[in-house]
Coordinates of C-alpha atoms in Angstrom, one line a residue:
M8 CA -10.0 94.4 -30.0
E9 CA -7.6 93.7 -32.8
T10 CA -8.1 91.1 -35.5
N11 CA -6.0 89.8 -38.4
Q12 CA -9.0 88.7 -40.5
T13 CA -9.1 89.7 -44.1
P14 CA -12.4 90.0 -45.9
P15 CA -12.7 87.2 -48.5
N16 CA -13.4 89.6 -51.4
Q17 CA -10.4 91.8 -50.5
L18 CA -8.0 89.1 -51.7
D19 CA -9.5 89.7 -55.2
N20 CA -9.3 93.5 -55.0
P21 CA -6.3 94.5 -52.8
A22 CA -6.4 98.1 -53.9
G23 CA -8.9 100.7 -52.5
P24 CA -10.8 100.8 -49.2
I25 CA -10.8 97.7 -47.1
E26 CA -14.0 95.7 -47.1
L27 CA -15.8 95.3 -43.8
I28 CA -15.6 92.0 -42.0
A29 CA -19.2 90.7 -42.2
D30 CA -21.4 87.9 -40.9
P31 CA -21.9 85.5 -43.9
S32 CA -25.2 84.2 -42.4
R33 CA -26.7 87.7 -43.0
Q34 CA -25.7 87.8 -46.7
A35 CA -28.3 87.1 -49.3
I36 CA -26.0 85.5 -51.9
P37 CA -28.1 82.2 -52.2
L38 CA -31.2 84.4 -52.7
F39 CA -29.7 86.3 -55.5
K40 CA -28.3 83.1 -57.1
G41 CA -31.8 81.6 -56.9
I42 CA -33.4 84.7 -58.6
D43 CA -30.7 84.7 -61.3
Y44 CA -31.3 81.1 -62.0
Q45 CA -35.1 81.6 -62.1
I46 CA -34.9 84.5 -64.5
W47 CA -32.7 82.6 -67.0
Q48 CA -35.1 79.6 -66.8
T49 CA -38.0 81.9 -67.5
V50 CA -36.2 83.5 -70.5
L51 CA -35.6 80.0 -71.9
A52 CA -39.3 79.2 -71.5
W53 CA -40.3 82.5 -73.1
M54 CA -38.2 81.6 -76.2
D55 CA -39.9 78.2 -76.3
L56 CA -43.4 79.6 -76.6
V57 CA -45.5 78.8 -79.6
E58 CA -47.9 81.3 -81.3
N59 CA -51.0 80.4 -79.3
E60 CA -49.3 80.4 -75.9
S61 CA -48.4 83.0 -73.4
L62 CA -46.2 83.1 -70.3
V63 CA -47.0 84.7 -66.9
V64 CA -44.0 85.7 -64.7
E65 CA -44.7 85.2 -61.0
G66 CA -48.2 83.8 -61.5
A67 CA -49.5 80.7 -59.8
E68 CA -45.8 79.6 -59.7
D69 CA -42.5 81.2 -60.7
F70 CA -43.8 81.2 -64.3
D71 CA -46.8 79.7 -65.9
T72 CA -47.2 78.6 -69.5
L73 CA -50.8 79.2 -70.7
S74 CA -52.9 78.1 -73.6
E75 CA -56.7 78.4 -74.1
T76 CA -57.6 75.2 -72.3
S77 CA -54.6 74.2 -70.2
A78 CA -51.8 75.7 -68.1
T79 CA -48.5 74.4 -66.8
T80 CA -47.2 76.0 -63.6
N81 CA -43.4 75.9 -63.1
Q82 CA -41.5 76.1 -59.8
V83 CA -37.8 76.7 -60.2
K84 CA -35.4 75.7 -57.4
N85 CA -31.6 76.1 -57.5
L86 CA -30.7 73.5 -54.9
T87 CA -27.5 71.8 -53.9
S88 CA -29.0 69.1 -51.6
P89 CA -30.9 66.1 -53.0
I90 CA -34.7 66.0 -52.8
S91 CA -37.2 63.2 -52.1
L92 CA -41.0 62.8 -51.6
R93 CA -40.4 64.1 -48.1
S94 CA -38.8 67.3 -49.1
E95 CA -40.5 70.6 -48.3
C96 CA -40.5 71.8 -51.9
V97 CA -42.2 68.6 -53.1
C98 CA -44.9 68.8 -50.5
D99 CA -45.4 72.5 -51.3
G100 CA -45.6 71.6 -55.0
L101 CA -48.4 69.1 -54.3
R102 CA -50.3 71.6 -52.3
N103 CA -49.8 74.4 -54.8
F104 CA -51.0 72.2 -57.6
W105 CA -54.1 71.3 -55.6
V106 CA -54.9 75.0 -55.0
A107 CA -54.3 76.0 -58.7
R108 CA -56.5 73.2 -59.9
H109 CA -59.4 74.4 -57.7
K110 CA -59.0 78.0 -58.5
N111 CA -59.1 77.4 -62.2
P112 CA -61.9 74.9 -63.0
G113 CA -62.4 74.0 -66.6
R114 CA -58.6 74.2 -67.4
A115 CA -56.2 71.2 -67.4
I116 CA -53.6 72.3 -64.8
R117 CA -50.1 70.7 -64.8
F118 CA -47.2 71.3 -62.4
R119 CA -43.4 71.0 -62.9
L120 CA -40.6 71.3 -60.4
I121 CA -37.5 72.4 -62.3
T122 CA -34.4 71.9 -60.0
T123 CA -30.7 71.5 -60.1
A124 CA -31.1 68.9 -57.3
T125 CA -30.8 65.2 -57.7
F126 CA -33.2 62.6 -56.4
S127 CA -32.5 60.8 -53.2
I128 CA -33.9 57.5 -51.9
E129 CA -36.3 58.0 -49.0
A130 CA -35.2 56.7 -45.6
G131 CA -36.4 53.1 -45.3
A132 CA -36.2 52.6 -49.1
P133 CA -40.0 52.2 -49.5
F134 CA -39.7 51.8 -53.3
G135 CA -36.6 49.6 -53.3
A136 CA -33.0 50.0 -52.4
S137 CA -32.1 51.8 -55.7
K138 CA -35.4 53.6 -56.4
P139 CA -36.1 57.2 -55.3
G140 CA -39.8 57.8 -54.9
L141 CA -39.7 60.8 -57.3
A142 CA -38.1 58.7 -60.0
V143 CA -40.8 56.1 -59.5
W144 CA -43.4 58.9 -59.9
N145 CA -41.9 60.0 -63.2
E146 CA -41.8 56.5 -64.5
E147 CA -45.4 55.9 -63.5
A148 CA -46.4 59.0 -65.3
A149 CA -44.7 57.9 -68.5
G150 CA -46.0 54.3 -68.4
A151 CA -49.0 52.9 -70.2
T152 CA -50.7 51.4 -67.2
A153 CA -50.7 51.9 -63.4
Q154 CA -47.9 49.9 -61.8
H155 CA -46.9 51.8 -58.6
S156 CA -49.8 54.3 -58.2
Q157 CA -51.2 52.6 -55.2
D158 CA -47.7 52.4 -53.5
L159 CA -47.1 56.2 -54.1
K160 CA -50.5 57.1 -52.8
A161 CA -50.2 54.9 -49.8
F162 CA -46.8 56.4 -49.0
L163 CA -48.1 60.0 -49.2
L164 CA -50.9 59.2 -46.8
S165 CA -49.0 56.9 -44.4
D166 CA -45.7 58.8 -44.0
A167 CA -46.1 61.0 -40.9
S168 CA -43.9 63.9 -42.2
I169 CA -45.7 64.1 -45.6
S170 CA -49.3 63.5 -44.5
E171 CA -49.0 66.1 -41.7
R172 CA -48.0 68.8 -44.2
L173 CA -50.5 67.7 -46.9
A174 CA -53.3 67.8 -44.2
R175 CA -52.8 71.4 -43.3
A176 CA -55.9 73.4 -43.9
F177 CA -56.2 75.7 -46.9
T178 CA -57.8 79.1 -47.1
E179 CA -60.6 80.4 -49.4
G180 CA -62.6 77.2 -49.3
I181 CA -60.1 74.8 -50.8
P182 CA -61.1 71.3 -49.8
S183 CA -58.8 68.9 -47.9
L184 CA -56.1 67.3 -50.1
V185 CA -55.7 64.3 -47.8
E186 CA -59.4 63.6 -47.8
H187 CA -59.5 63.7 -51.5
L188 CA -56.5 61.4 -51.9
C189 CA -58.1 58.9 -49.5
Q190 CA -61.1 58.6 -51.8
L191 CA -59.1 58.1 -55.1
S192 CA -58.5 54.7 -56.7
P193 CA -55.0 54.1 -57.9
E194 CA -56.1 54.7 -61.5
L195 CA -57.7 58.0 -60.6
F196 CA -54.7 59.0 -58.5
R197 CA -52.5 58.4 -61.5
T198 CA -54.8 60.3 -63.8
E199 CA -55.4 63.3 -61.5
F200 CA -52.0 63.7 -59.9
I201 CA -49.1 61.5 -61.2
R202 CA -49.7 62.3 -64.9
M203 CA -50.2 66.0 -64.2
I204 CA -47.1 66.6 -62.0
Q205 CA -43.5 66.3 -63.3
W206 CA -40.3 66.4 -61.2
L207 CA -37.4 67.6 -63.3
P208 CA -34.1 67.0 -61.5
R209 CA -30.4 67.5 -62.5
Q210 CA -31.1 70.7 -64.5
P211 CA -28.0 72.5 -65.7
D212 CA -26.6 75.4 -63.7
V213 CA -27.1 79.0 -64.6
D214 CA -24.0 79.2 -66.8
V215 CA -25.3 76.4 -69.0
I216 CA -28.8 77.8 -69.2
R217 CA -27.4 81.2 -70.2
E218 CA -25.2 79.7 -72.8
I219 CA -28.2 77.8 -74.2
V220 CA -30.2 81.0 -74.5
R221 CA -27.2 82.7 -76.1
V222 CA -26.8 79.9 -78.7
R223 CA -30.5 80.0 -79.5
L224 CA -30.4 83.7 -80.0
H225 CA -27.6 83.3 -82.5
A226 CA -29.6 80.6 -84.3
Y227 CA -32.7 82.8 -84.3
G228 CA -30.7 85.8 -85.7
E229 CA -29.1 83.6 -88.3
D230 CA -32.5 83.2 -90.0
K231 CA -32.5 87.0 -90.2
H232 CA -29.0 87.1 -91.6
L233 CA -27.5 88.6 -88.4
L234 CA -24.1 87.8 -87.2
P235 CA -23.8 86.2 -83.8
R236 CA -22.4 89.3 -82.2
D237 CA -25.4 91.2 -83.4
S238 CA -27.9 88.7 -82.1
E239 CA -26.1 88.7 -78.7
R240 CA -27.1 92.3 -78.2
A241 CA -30.5 90.9 -77.1
L242 CA -29.1 88.6 -74.3
T243 CA -29.0 91.2 -71.5
P244 CA -32.3 92.9 -72.5
L245 CA -34.1 89.6 -72.3
F246 CA -32.9 89.0 -68.8
E247 CA -33.7 92.6 -67.7
H248 CA -37.2 92.5 -69.3
V249 CA -38.2 89.4 -67.4
A250 CA -36.9 90.9 -64.2
H251 CA -38.9 94.1 -64.8
V252 CA -42.1 92.3 -65.9
A253 CA -42.0 90.3 -62.6
I254 CA -42.9 93.4 -60.6
R255 CA -45.5 94.8 -62.9
Q256 CA -49.3 94.6 -62.7
R257 CA -49.4 92.9 -66.1
R258 CA -46.9 90.1 -66.2
F259 CA -47.8 88.4 -69.6
L260 CA -45.2 87.6 -72.2
T261 CA -45.8 86.2 -75.7
R262 CA -43.8 85.0 -78.7
E263 CA -44.5 88.4 -80.3
D264 CA -43.1 90.2 -77.3
F265 CA -39.9 88.2 -77.8
R266 CA -39.7 89.1 -81.5
V267 CA -40.3 92.8 -80.8
L268 CA -37.6 92.9 -78.1
F269 CA -35.1 91.0 -80.3
D270 CA -35.7 93.4 -83.2
D271 CA -35.4 96.5 -80.9
S272 CA -32.2 95.1 -79.4
T273 CA -30.6 94.4 -82.8
R274 CA -31.8 97.6 -84.5
V275 CA -29.3 100.3 -85.4
N276 CA -30.6 103.9 -85.5
V277 CA -29.1 106.3 -88.0
P278 CA -30.1 109.8 -89.0
V279 CA -32.5 110.1 -92.0
S280 CA -29.8 111.9 -94.0
Q281 CA -27.3 109.2 -93.5
F282 CA -29.9 106.5 -94.3
N283 CA -30.7 108.3 -97.6
Q284 CA -27.0 108.3 -98.5
M285 CA -26.8 104.5 -97.7
Q286 CA -29.8 103.8 -99.9
A287 CA -28.2 105.7 -102.8
A288 CA -25.0 103.8 -102.3
V289 CA -26.8 100.5 -102.4
A290 CA -28.7 101.4 -105.5
L291 CA -25.4 102.1 -107.3
L292 CA -23.9 98.8 -106.2
Q293 CA -27.0 96.8 -106.9
P294 CA -25.8 95.3 -110.2
A295 CA -22.5 94.1 -108.6
L296 CA -24.3 92.7 -105.6
L297 CA -26.5 90.5 -107.7
S298 CA -23.5 88.8 -109.2
I299 CA -22.1 87.9 -105.7
A300 CA -23.0 84.6 -104.3
Q301 CA -25.3 84.8 -101.2
V302 CA -23.6 84.4 -97.9
N303 CA -24.4 81.0 -96.4
F304 CA -24.8 81.1 -92.6
S305 CA -25.3 77.4 -92.3
A306 CA -23.4 75.9 -89.4
A307 CA -23.2 72.4 -90.9
D308 CA -21.1 73.1 -93.9
N309 CA -17.9 71.5 -92.5
T310 CA -19.5 68.3 -91.2
T311 CA -18.8 65.1 -93.1
A312 CA -20.1 61.6 -93.3
I313 CA -18.8 59.0 -91.0
P314 CA -15.6 57.5 -92.4
D315 CA -15.5 53.9 -93.6
L316 CA -14.8 51.0 -91.2
P317 CA -11.3 49.7 -91.1
I318 CA -10.4 46.5 -92.8
P319 CA -10.4 43.9 -91.2
C320 CA -13.1 44.8 -88.7
A321 CA -14.7 42.7 -86.0
L322 CA -18.4 43.6 -85.8
R323 CA -18.4 43.3 -82.0
T324 CA -22.1 42.5 -81.9
E325 CA -22.3 42.1 -78.1
S326 CA -20.6 45.4 -77.3
V327 CA -22.5 47.3 -80.0
D328 CA -25.9 45.9 -78.8
A329 CA -25.1 47.1 -75.3
L330 CA -24.1 50.5 -76.5
A331 CA -27.3 50.7 -78.7
T332 CA -29.5 50.0 -75.7
C333 CA -27.8 52.8 -73.8
A334 CA -28.1 55.2 -76.7
G335 CA -31.8 54.3 -77.1
E336 CA -32.6 55.0 -73.5
H337 CA -30.6 58.2 -73.1
Q338 CA -30.1 59.6 -76.6
F339 CA -26.4 59.7 -75.7
V340 CA -23.5 57.4 -75.1
A341 CA -19.8 58.3 -74.4
I342 CA -17.4 55.5 -75.3
Q343 CA -14.5 55.9 -72.9
G344 CA -11.1 54.2 -72.9
S345 CA -7.4 54.6 -73.3
T346 CA -5.7 54.9 -76.7
G347 CA -6.0 52.0 -79.1
K348 CA -9.1 50.5 -77.4
G349 CA -11.1 50.7 -80.6
K350 CA -13.4 53.5 -79.5
S351 CA -13.8 55.1 -82.9
T352 CA -14.6 51.8 -84.6
L353 CA -17.1 51.0 -81.9
A354 CA -18.7 54.4 -82.5
K355 CA -19.0 53.8 -86.3
L356 CA -20.5 50.4 -85.7
L357 CA -23.0 51.8 -83.3
A358 CA -24.0 54.7 -85.6
R359 CA -24.5 52.1 -88.4
K360 CA -26.7 50.0 -86.1
L361 CA -28.8 52.9 -84.9
G362 CA -29.4 54.1 -88.4
G363 CA -30.3 57.6 -89.7
N364 CA -28.2 60.5 -90.8
W365 CA -25.1 61.3 -88.7
F366 CA -22.8 64.2 -88.7
W367 CA -19.2 63.2 -87.9
T368 CA -16.4 65.4 -86.7
S369 CA -13.0 64.5 -85.2
F370 CA -11.3 66.6 -82.6
A371 CA -7.9 64.9 -83.0
D372 CA -5.0 67.3 -83.1
R373 CA -7.3 70.3 -82.6
S374 CA -6.5 73.1 -80.1
P375 CA -8.8 73.8 -77.2
Q376 CA -9.9 77.0 -79.1
Q377 CA -10.8 75.0 -82.2
I378 CA -12.7 72.4 -80.2
S379 CA -14.7 75.2 -78.5
E380 CA -15.5 76.8 -81.8
E381 CA -16.6 73.5 -83.3
L382 CA -18.9 72.7 -80.3
Y383 CA -20.4 76.1 -80.5
R384 CA -21.0 75.8 -84.3
L385 CA -22.7 72.4 -83.9
A386 CA -24.8 73.8 -81.0
R387 CA -25.9 76.8 -83.1
Y388 CA -26.9 74.4 -85.9
A389 CA -28.8 72.1 -83.6
A390 CA -30.7 75.1 -82.2
A391 CA -31.6 76.3 -85.7
Q392 CA -33.1 73.1 -86.9
P393 CA -36.7 71.9 -86.2
H394 CA -35.2 68.4 -85.9
A395 CA -31.7 68.2 -84.4
P396 CA -29.1 66.1 -86.2
S397 CA -27.4 63.0 -84.7
L398 CA -23.8 63.7 -83.9
L399 CA -20.7 61.5 -83.7
L400 CA -17.9 63.4 -81.9
D401 CA -14.7 61.5 -82.2
D402 CA -11.5 62.0 -80.1
F403 CA -12.9 64.5 -77.6
N404 CA -10.0 64.6 -75.3
P405 CA -9.7 68.0 -73.5
K406 CA -7.5 68.3 -70.5
G407 CA -6.0 70.8 -68.1
S408 CA -7.6 74.2 -67.5
D409 CA -9.6 74.0 -70.7
L410 CA -11.6 70.9 -69.5
P411 CA -14.4 72.7 -67.5
H412 CA -15.2 75.1 -70.3
L413 CA -15.2 72.5 -73.0
L414 CA -17.3 70.1 -70.9
Q415 CA -19.8 72.9 -70.4
R416 CA -19.9 73.5 -74.2
L417 CA -20.5 69.8 -74.7
A418 CA -23.3 69.9 -72.2
V419 CA -25.0 72.8 -74.0
L420 CA -24.7 70.9 -77.3
S421 CA -26.1 67.8 -75.8
R422 CA -29.1 69.6 -74.3
L423 CA -30.0 71.3 -77.6
T424 CA -29.5 68.0 -79.5
F425 CA -31.8 66.1 -77.1
E426 CA -34.5 68.8 -77.3
G427 CA -34.5 68.5 -81.1
G428 CA -34.8 64.7 -80.9
G429 CA -31.2 64.0 -82.0
R430 CA -28.6 61.5 -80.6
M431 CA -25.0 61.8 -79.7
I432 CA -22.0 59.5 -79.6
V433 CA -18.8 60.7 -78.1
T434 CA -15.5 58.9 -78.0
T435 CA -13.0 60.1 -75.4
Q436 CA -10.0 59.0 -73.4
R437 CA -11.2 61.0 -70.4
L438 CA -13.9 60.3 -67.8
L439 CA -16.4 63.0 -68.6
G440 CA -17.4 63.1 -64.9
E441 CA -20.4 63.9 -62.7
A442 CA -20.4 67.6 -63.5
F443 CA -21.0 66.9 -67.2
L444 CA -23.6 64.3 -66.4
R445 CA -25.6 66.7 -64.2
Q446 CA -25.4 69.6 -66.7
S447 CA -26.6 67.2 -69.5
N448 CA -29.2 65.4 -67.2
L449 CA -27.6 62.1 -68.0
P450 CA -27.2 59.1 -65.7
P451 CA -23.8 57.4 -65.1
Q452 CA -24.9 54.6 -67.4
A453 CA -24.5 57.0 -70.4
L454 CA -20.7 56.7 -69.9
Q455 CA -19.6 53.3 -71.2
Q456 CA -16.1 51.8 -71.3
A457 CA -14.5 50.4 -74.4
T458 CA -13.8 46.7 -73.6
A459 CA -11.1 44.3 -74.8
F460 CA -11.8 41.9 -77.6
R461 CA -13.4 38.6 -76.9
E462 CA -11.7 35.5 -78.4
E463 CA -14.6 35.1 -80.8
E464 CA -13.9 38.6 -82.2
I465 CA -10.2 37.9 -82.5
Q466 CA -11.1 34.8 -84.5
E467 CA -13.3 36.9 -86.7
L468 CA -10.4 39.2 -87.4
C469 CA -8.1 36.3 -88.2
V470 CA -10.6 34.8 -90.7
Q471 CA -11.1 38.2 -92.4
S472 CA -7.3 38.4 -92.7
G473 CA -7.0 35.1 -94.4
C474 CA -6.4 32.5 -91.7
P475 CA -7.7 29.1 -92.8
H476 CA -10.5 27.3 -91.0
D477 CA -8.3 24.5 -89.7
E478 CA -6.3 23.7 -86.6
R479 CA -4.2 26.8 -87.1
L480 CA -7.1 29.1 -86.5
A481 CA -7.7 28.1 -82.8
S482 CA -3.9 28.1 -82.1
W483 CA -3.4 31.6 -83.5
V484 CA -6.4 33.0 -81.6
K485 CA -4.9 31.6 -78.3
I486 CA -1.4 33.0 -79.1
I487 CA -2.8 36.5 -80.1
S488 CA -5.0 36.6 -77.0
S489 CA -2.1 35.7 -74.7
Q490 CA 0.4 38.1 -76.3
T491 CA -1.9 41.1 -76.5
G492 CA -4.1 40.8 -73.5
R493 CA -6.9 41.2 -76.2
H494 CA -6.1 44.9 -76.4
P495 CA -7.7 45.9 -79.8
Q496 CA -4.8 47.9 -81.1
L497 CA -2.3 45.2 -80.2
V498 CA -4.6 42.5 -81.6
H499 CA -4.7 44.3 -85.0
A500 CA -0.9 44.6 -85.0
R501 CA -0.4 40.9 -84.2
V502 CA -3.0 39.8 -86.8
K503 CA -1.2 41.9 -89.4
V504 CA 2.1 40.2 -88.6
A505 CA 0.6 36.7 -88.8
S506 CA -1.3 37.6 -92.0
R507 CA 1.9 38.9 -93.6
R508 CA 3.6 35.6 -92.9
G509 CA 0.7 33.6 -94.5
W510 CA -0.6 32.1 -91.3
P511 CA 1.9 29.3 -90.9
M512 CA 1.4 26.5 -88.3
P513 CA 2.4 28.2 -85.0
T514 CA 5.8 27.2 -83.4
V515 CA 7.3 27.7 -80.0
T516 CA 9.0 30.8 -81.3
D517 CA 5.6 32.3 -82.3
V518 CA 4.4 31.7 -78.7
L519 CA 7.5 33.1 -76.9
E520 CA 8.7 35.9 -79.1
I521 CA 6.9 39.3 -79.1
P522 CA 6.8 40.7 -82.7
Q523 CA 8.4 44.1 -83.3
E524 CA 5.0 45.6 -84.2
I525 CA 3.6 44.9 -80.8
S526 CA 6.7 46.1 -79.0
E527 CA 6.4 49.4 -80.9
E528 CA 2.8 49.8 -79.9
R529 CA 3.7 49.2 -76.3
R530 CA 6.5 51.8 -76.6
L531 CA 4.0 54.3 -77.9
A532 CA 1.7 53.6 -75.0
R533 CA 4.6 54.2 -72.6
Q534 CA 5.3 57.5 -74.4
L535 CA 1.6 58.5 -73.9
L536 CA 2.1 57.9 -70.2
Q537 CA 4.8 60.6 -70.2
E538 CA 2.2 63.2 -71.2
L539 CA 0.1 62.6 -68.1
D540 CA 0.6 64.7 -65.0
D541 CA 2.0 63.2 -61.8
S542 CA -1.3 62.6 -60.1
E543 CA -2.7 60.7 -63.1
V544 CA 0.4 58.5 -63.3
E545 CA 0.2 57.8 -59.6
L546 CA -3.4 56.7 -59.9
L547 CA -2.5 54.3 -62.8
Y548 CA 0.4 52.8 -60.8
R549 CA -2.0 52.1 -57.9
L550 CA -4.6 50.6 -60.2
S551 CA -2.0 48.4 -61.9
L552 CA -1.9 46.3 -58.7
A553 CA -5.5 45.1 -59.3
S554 CA -5.8 41.6 -60.6
Q555 CA -9.3 42.0 -62.1
A556 CA -11.7 44.6 -63.4
F557 CA -12.8 47.4 -61.1
R558 CA -15.7 50.0 -60.9
K559 CA -15.5 53.7 -61.0
D560 CA -16.3 54.0 -57.2
Q561 CA -13.4 51.7 -56.5
V562 CA -11.1 53.9 -58.6
V563 CA -12.2 56.9 -56.5
A564 CA -11.6 55.0 -53.3
V565 CA -8.1 54.0 -54.4
G566 CA -7.3 57.7 -55.3
E567 CA -8.4 58.8 -51.8
I568 CA -6.0 56.4 -50.0
A569 CA -3.4 58.4 -48.0
P570 CA -1.7 60.3 -49.4
P571 CA -4.8 61.2 -51.4
I572 CA -4.4 62.1 -55.1
T573 CA -5.4 65.6 -55.9
R574 CA -7.0 66.6 -59.2

């Protein structure tokens, strides 16, 4: 029987013997991807150990973090489908936690599910139309008092698919989990289960985890005056060591084990005779070396303070308060919007409101390579500090084929910044997108749109620019609002024109004629449109038909109208 099928991998490697046509269902690619992800997560946990802790690979779970009196078991799942309280991995996690607790009396046992999956709302929405049960669980664990413990316990016991799995008998004399749950008060259920079990969704994929490990290695080596390329020699040995330890009888890892492996990986062996020659050469150069300034490996040398606010400047209290709430909840906010929407000014106002020390950097007019290097530099600095800095990244506008790589680097930087307690503000003309949100474990609410001026803010600008508090003020505010659509950049241009004229009493000409400055700003906007690709321009044309504000999901729906717009 003849066939014209071509094996998928043969397209990448046309030379050499032809690959066999195989049954994809018999290939273990998902298994290897899961193992790869689990090992890198284990490496990351190994690097996070403190002196009195140890890590067991393939212990009670994929890896366990141990101290003298407590232990945290960690199950790692590289999943593409969302999970809920009804998911098999969740029910297995509850049962495994119960078994570990009974097999290890006298130790405080905790359980974590680390997964790339998102949370889904259970069918029937038992916790509300927008509330996944696992999210309610995490919120209950973090709260000061029991609010939903009874609802969570009742759902576990009343839902047929969950209670049937939880009721399955254990071996080795482990008592019934369901019977124990039935006897617990809501407060005890919260103490014994909810606060001891953590569901960690939306974890970054393996490329981001590996990059975080890489950056941390560079930061660790920096303290030892090693160059990044020298520290990176430990990257593959760390992965291989965890994989080998997993099949040994003794599967313990400590912080000291990490130090030894790093030192072994970055050591250069030379013959004794050559070493003696090197020592003699150093001794001869010692006087000259003392006069040379020590190399500074700090990654923060090029960062600067946040530039001053423009004059005049509307304080935009309502918008800044909303952004501050977002930054307080998520440690991150991206201010998105087209050119001239006042994103940079909003970011400066926000940083001033949040307080603390901020590092500012602008990516304007930088090449993709320069942006990548700056993101890496900041990530290495964040990894090296006990307390990560707060960062304001201005004009982050990557595009084209460089976008995925730079978004990944931004996600790595955000993860390291959050872990160190830092905050981030990013201004961008682009939608950072779902992939970035997932890699950074951020909700859609972390992406905020820069809004147009309100009339009160236009009035504030007029007053700062010298407009008297008389009947002219209200008239000029109305004229400027009408002519500019309250677009921040156009508003500033129109205010500048009126200020230069001394704020005369408005005439019909002021109402009907568009000043040259505004026409020039609009011309520049049209010029920027020419830099967009055809699909982006087509989407803007479609959206221009809308007569009111629209949501992101509506934009997506418009883009999918036939013929659909491809990215």
